[in-house]
């Protein structure tokens, strides 16, 4: 059965090629034609929403510390990109390679929303709130307030909302839905509960968010969820066999670290399926 091509979601930006959650990673994802971007957010000590996956900044920066114990100003002077950069090919380039790149400072969600807003083509943003965290539900309340400042907290058409919220925490998704009922939500999960396996989600979750491992085990889940009016967002999909599996199953949103190669493979698959017309 033919299935529409999934939307390509850039997981933490084009994170296979540039350091995750940096402005450069998201700019590259947009250049590569991603349909949507994905980010993780946490609350800094002084109440700012920053795009950082881990509880600590040790893995993805030149410094150490817990996000909730650091201020935005303290993180702004930290290099979040050099750890991912490839060594340059010449000695002249190497001179500048070790210098902090202003594009590699900590990225705030406010800045990322501005990048999405200013892009000439429509692009959606999937925002994941991380839990457990020191400040509990503050991250969802901060998110709703920031979306309201950008005019995004009450979209006229939820189906085309520029922002979608998601989390592995059921309490977080439920809390966000209560505060911003028109913004679509994604319930992420890495194991099936009995009802979820049948495609039945809680009423406050609009979209199912299984990991790719679950779909390898049970690709029919996507159709069962669709029969109940629920689309599927699958993470994190880079292998070509997994891309094909998601396409065949009918996944709507495919999160990938490599938007360009994933898009190219999907396009090639569509070309092969429908064939090409040649003239002589």
Coordinates of C-alpha atoms in Angstrom, one line a residue:
X1 CA 0.0 0.0 0.0
X2 CA 1.4 3.4 -1.0
X3 CA 2.1 5.8 1.9
X4 CA 2.8 9.5 1.8
X5 CA 6.4 10.5 2.4
X6 CA 7.1 11.3 6.0
X7 CA 8.1 14.9 7.1
X8 CA 11.8 15.0 7.9
X9 CA 12.5 16.4 11.4
X10 CA 16.0 17.5 12.1
X11 CA 16.9 15.9 15.5
X12 CA 18.7 18.5 17.5
X13 CA 19.4 20.2 14.1
X14 CA 21.6 18.5 11.5
X15 CA 23.4 16.9 14.4
X16 CA 25.3 14.3 12.4
X17 CA 27.3 17.2 10.8
X18 CA 27.3 20.0 13.3
X19 CA 27.2 20.1 17.1
X20 CA 23.7 19.4 18.4
X21 CA 21.5 22.3 19.6
X22 CA 23.8 25.0 18.1
X23 CA 22.5 27.7 15.8
X24 CA 24.8 26.3 13.1
X25 CA 23.2 22.8 13.3
X26 CA 19.7 24.3 12.8
X27 CA 20.8 26.6 10.0
X28 CA 22.3 23.7 8.2
X29 CA 19.1 21.6 8.7
X30 CA 17.1 24.3 7.1
X31 CA 19.6 24.5 4.2
X32 CA 19.2 20.8 3.8
X33 CA 15.4 21.1 3.4
X34 CA 14.2 19.8 6.8
X35 CA 10.4 20.0 7.1
X36 CA 10.8 20.6 10.9
X37 CA 13.3 21.0 13.6
X38 CA 13.5 19.3 17.0
X39 CA 15.0 20.5 20.2
X40 CA 15.2 19.7 23.9
X41 CA 14.8 22.4 26.5
X42 CA 15.8 22.9 30.1
X43 CA 15.5 25.8 32.6
X44 CA 18.6 27.7 33.6
X45 CA 19.1 28.9 37.2
X46 CA 17.9 32.4 36.2
X47 CA 14.8 31.1 34.4
X48 CA 15.7 31.0 30.7
X49 CA 14.8 28.1 28.4
X50 CA 18.0 26.8 26.8
X51 CA 18.4 24.1 24.2
X52 CA 20.4 21.4 26.0
X53 CA 19.7 17.7 26.1
X54 CA 21.6 16.5 29.1
X55 CA 21.2 17.4 32.7
X56 CA 24.8 18.6 32.6
X57 CA 26.7 20.5 29.9
X58 CA 29.8 18.3 30.2
X59 CA 29.3 16.2 27.1
X60 CA 28.4 19.0 24.7
X61 CA 30.5 21.9 25.8
X62 CA 33.9 23.1 26.9
X63 CA 32.8 23.5 30.5
X64 CA 31.2 21.5 33.3
X65 CA 28.1 21.9 35.4
X66 CA 24.3 21.3 35.8
X67 CA 22.1 23.3 33.6
X68 CA 19.7 24.2 36.4
X69 CA 22.6 25.5 38.5
X70 CA 24.0 27.7 35.7
X71 CA 22.9 31.2 34.5
X72 CA 22.3 32.1 30.9
X73 CA 25.2 34.6 31.1
X74 CA 27.5 31.9 32.5
X75 CA 26.6 29.5 29.7
X76 CA 26.9 32.2 27.0
X77 CA 30.6 32.2 27.3
X78 CA 30.9 28.5 26.9
X79 CA 31.8 26.8 23.6
X80 CA 29.1 24.3 22.7
X81 CA 30.5 23.4 19.3
X82 CA 34.2 22.6 19.2
X83 CA 33.8 19.1 20.5
X84 CA 32.0 18.1 17.3
X85 CA 34.2 19.9 14.7
X86 CA 36.4 18.0 12.4
X87 CA 40.1 18.9 12.3
X88 CA 40.9 21.3 9.5
X89 CA 43.0 20.3 6.5
X90 CA 45.7 23.0 6.7
X91 CA 47.9 24.6 9.4
X92 CA 46.5 28.0 8.7
X93 CA 42.9 26.8 9.3
X94 CA 44.1 25.1 12.5
X95 CA 45.2 28.4 14.0
X96 CA 41.6 29.6 14.1
X97 CA 40.1 26.1 14.7
X98 CA 40.5 26.2 18.5
X99 CA 39.0 29.7 19.0
X100 CA 35.4 29.7 20.3
X101 CA 32.9 30.3 17.5
X102 CA 30.1 32.7 18.3
X103 CA 27.7 30.4 16.5
X104 CA 28.5 27.8 19.1
X105 CA 27.3 29.6 22.3
X106 CA 24.3 28.2 24.2
X107 CA 21.2 28.5 22.1
X108 CA 18.0 29.8 23.8
X109 CA 14.6 28.6 22.7
X110 CA 13.7 32.3 22.1
X111 CA 16.5 32.5 19.5
X112 CA 15.4 29.2 17.9
X113 CA 11.8 30.4 17.6
X114 CA 13.1 33.5 15.9
X115 CA 15.1 31.4 13.5
X116 CA 12.0 29.4 12.6
X117 CA 9.9 32.6 12.3
X118 CA 12.4 34.3 9.9
X119 CA 12.9 31.3 7.6
X120 CA 11.3 32.0 4.2
X121 CA 9.6 28.6 4.1
X122 CA 7.1 27.3 6.7
X123 CA 8.9 25.0 9.1
X124 CA 7.6 23.4 12.3
X125 CA 9.4 23.1 15.7
X126 CA 9.0 20.0 18.0
X127 CA 10.0 21.1 21.5
X128 CA 10.8 18.4 24.0
X129 CA 10.7 19.2 27.7
X130 CA 13.1 17.1 29.7
X131 CA 12.3 15.4 33.0
X132 CA 12.9 14.7 35.8
X133 CA 14.3 18.2 36.5
X134 CA 15.0 20.4 39.6
X135 CA 12.2 22.8 38.8
X136 CA 9.5 20.3 38.0
X137 CA 6.6 21.7 35.9
X138 CA 8.2 25.1 35.6
X139 CA 9.6 24.2 32.2
X140 CA 6.1 23.7 30.7
X141 CA 4.9 27.0 32.3
X142 CA 7.9 28.8 30.9
X143 CA 7.3 27.2 27.5
X144 CA 3.7 28.3 27.3
X145 CA 4.6 31.9 28.4
X146 CA 7.3 32.1 25.7
X147 CA 5.0 30.7 23.0
X148 CA 2.4 33.3 24.0
X149 CA 5.0 36.1 23.6
X150 CA 5.7 34.8 20.1
X151 CA 1.9 34.5 19.4
X152 CA 2.1 30.7 19.1
X153 CA 0.3 29.5 22.2
X154 CA -3.2 29.4 20.7
X155 CA -2.9 28.6 17.0
X156 CA -6.1 29.0 14.9
X157 CA -5.4 25.7 13.2
X158 CA -3.7 23.1 15.4
X159 CA -3.1 20.9 12.4
X160 CA -0.7 23.5 11.1
X161 CA 0.6 24.8 14.4
X162 CA 4.3 26.0 13.9
X163 CA 5.1 24.4 17.3
X164 CA 4.4 21.0 18.8
X165 CA 5.3 20.0 22.4
X166 CA 6.5 16.6 23.4
X167 CA 7.9 14.7 26.4
X168 CA 8.5 11.3 27.8
X169 CA 6.8 12.5 30.9
X170 CA 3.0 11.9 30.9
X171 CA 2.6 14.5 33.6
X172 CA 4.4 17.1 31.5
X173 CA 2.3 16.5 28.4
X174 CA -0.9 16.6 30.5
X175 CA 0.2 19.8 32.2
X176 CA 1.1 21.5 28.9
X177 CA -2.2 20.5 27.3
X178 CA -4.1 22.1 30.2
X179 CA -2.3 25.4 29.7
X180 CA -2.2 25.4 25.9
X181 CA -5.0 23.2 24.7
X182 CA -4.6 24.1 21.0
X183 CA -0.9 23.3 20.6
X184 CA -0.4 19.7 19.4
X185 CA 1.3 17.3 21.8
X186 CA 3.5 14.2 21.2
X187 CA 3.8 11.5 23.9
X188 CA 7.2 9.9 23.5
X189 CA 7.9 6.4 24.7
X190 CA 10.5 3.7 24.4
X191 CA 8.3 0.8 25.5
X192 CA 4.7 -0.1 24.8
X193 CA 1.9 -0.1 27.4
X194 CA -0.9 -2.5 26.6
X195 CA -3.3 0.2 25.5
X196 CA -0.7 2.1 23.5
X197 CA 0.2 -1.0 21.6
X198 CA -3.3 -0.9 20.3
X199 CA -2.9 2.7 19.2
X200 CA -5.0 4.1 22.1
X201 CA -3.4 7.2 23.5
X202 CA -4.5 9.4 26.5
X203 CA -6.9 12.2 25.4
X204 CA -4.2 14.8 26.1
X205 CA -1.8 13.3 23.6
X206 CA -2.4 13.9 19.9
X207 CA 0.6 12.1 18.4
X208 CA 2.3 8.8 19.2
X209 CA 6.1 9.0 19.6
X210 CA 7.7 5.6 19.6
X211 CA 11.4 4.9 19.2
X212 CA 12.5 3.2 16.1
X213 CA 13.3 0.0 18.0
X214 CA 9.6 -0.4 18.8
X215 CA 8.6 0.0 15.2
X216 CA 11.1 -2.6 14.1
X217 CA 9.4 -5.0 16.5
X218 CA 5.8 -4.0 15.6
X219 CA 5.5 -1.8 12.4
X220 CA 1.8 -2.4 12.4
X221 CA 1.4 0.0 15.4
X222 CA 1.5 2.9 13.0
X223 CA -1.7 1.7 11.2
X224 CA -3.5 0.9 14.4
X225 CA -2.8 4.4 15.7
X226 CA -3.8 6.0 12.4
X227 CA -7.1 4.1 12.5
X228 CA -7.8 5.9 15.8
X229 CA -6.9 9.3 14.4
X230 CA -3.3 9.4 15.8
X231 CA -0.3 10.2 13.7
X232 CA 3.1 8.8 14.5
X233 CA 6.4 10.6 15.2
X234 CA 9.4 8.1 15.2
X235 CA 12.8 8.8 16.6
X236 CA 15.7 8.6 15.8
X237 CA 16.0 7.3 12.3
X238 CA 19.2 7.4 10.3
X239 CA 19.7 3.9 8.8
X240 CA 18.3 3.4 5.3
X241 CA 16.5 0.2 6.3
X242 CA 14.8 2.1 9.1
X243 CA 13.8 5.0 6.9
X244 CA 12.2 2.5 4.5
X245 CA 10.4 0.8 7.3
X246 CA 8.9 4.1 8.6
X247 CA 7.9 5.1 5.0
X248 CA 6.1 1.8 4.4
X249 CA 4.4 1.8 7.8
X250 CA 3.0 5.3 7.3
X251 CA 5.0 7.3 9.9
X252 CA 4.1 11.0 9.5
X253 CA 7.1 12.5 11.2
X254 CA 10.6 11.0 11.0
X255 CA 13.3 12.4 13.3
X256 CA 16.8 12.1 12.0
X257 CA 20.3 13.4 12.7
X258 CA 21.0 13.6 8.9
X259 CA 18.2 15.5 7.2
X260 CA 19.9 15.8 3.8
X261 CA 20.7 12.1 3.4
X262 CA 17.3 11.1 4.8
X263 CA 15.5 13.4 2.4
X264 CA 17.6 12.1 -0.5
X265 CA 16.8 8.5 0.4
X266 CA 13.1 9.2 0.6
X267 CA 13.1 11.0 -2.7
X268 CA 15.0 8.2 -4.3
X269 CA 12.6 5.7 -2.9
X270 CA 9.6 7.7 -4.3
X271 CA 11.3 7.9 -7.7
X272 CA 11.9 4.2 -7.7
X273 CA 8.3 3.5 -6.7
X274 CA 6.7 5.6 -9.3
X275 CA 9.3 5.2 -12.0
X276 CA 10.7 8.0 -14.2
X277 CA 9.5 9.1 -17.6
X278 CA 12.1 9.3 -20.3
X279 CA 11.8 10.5 -23.9
X280 CA 13.9 9.7 -27.0

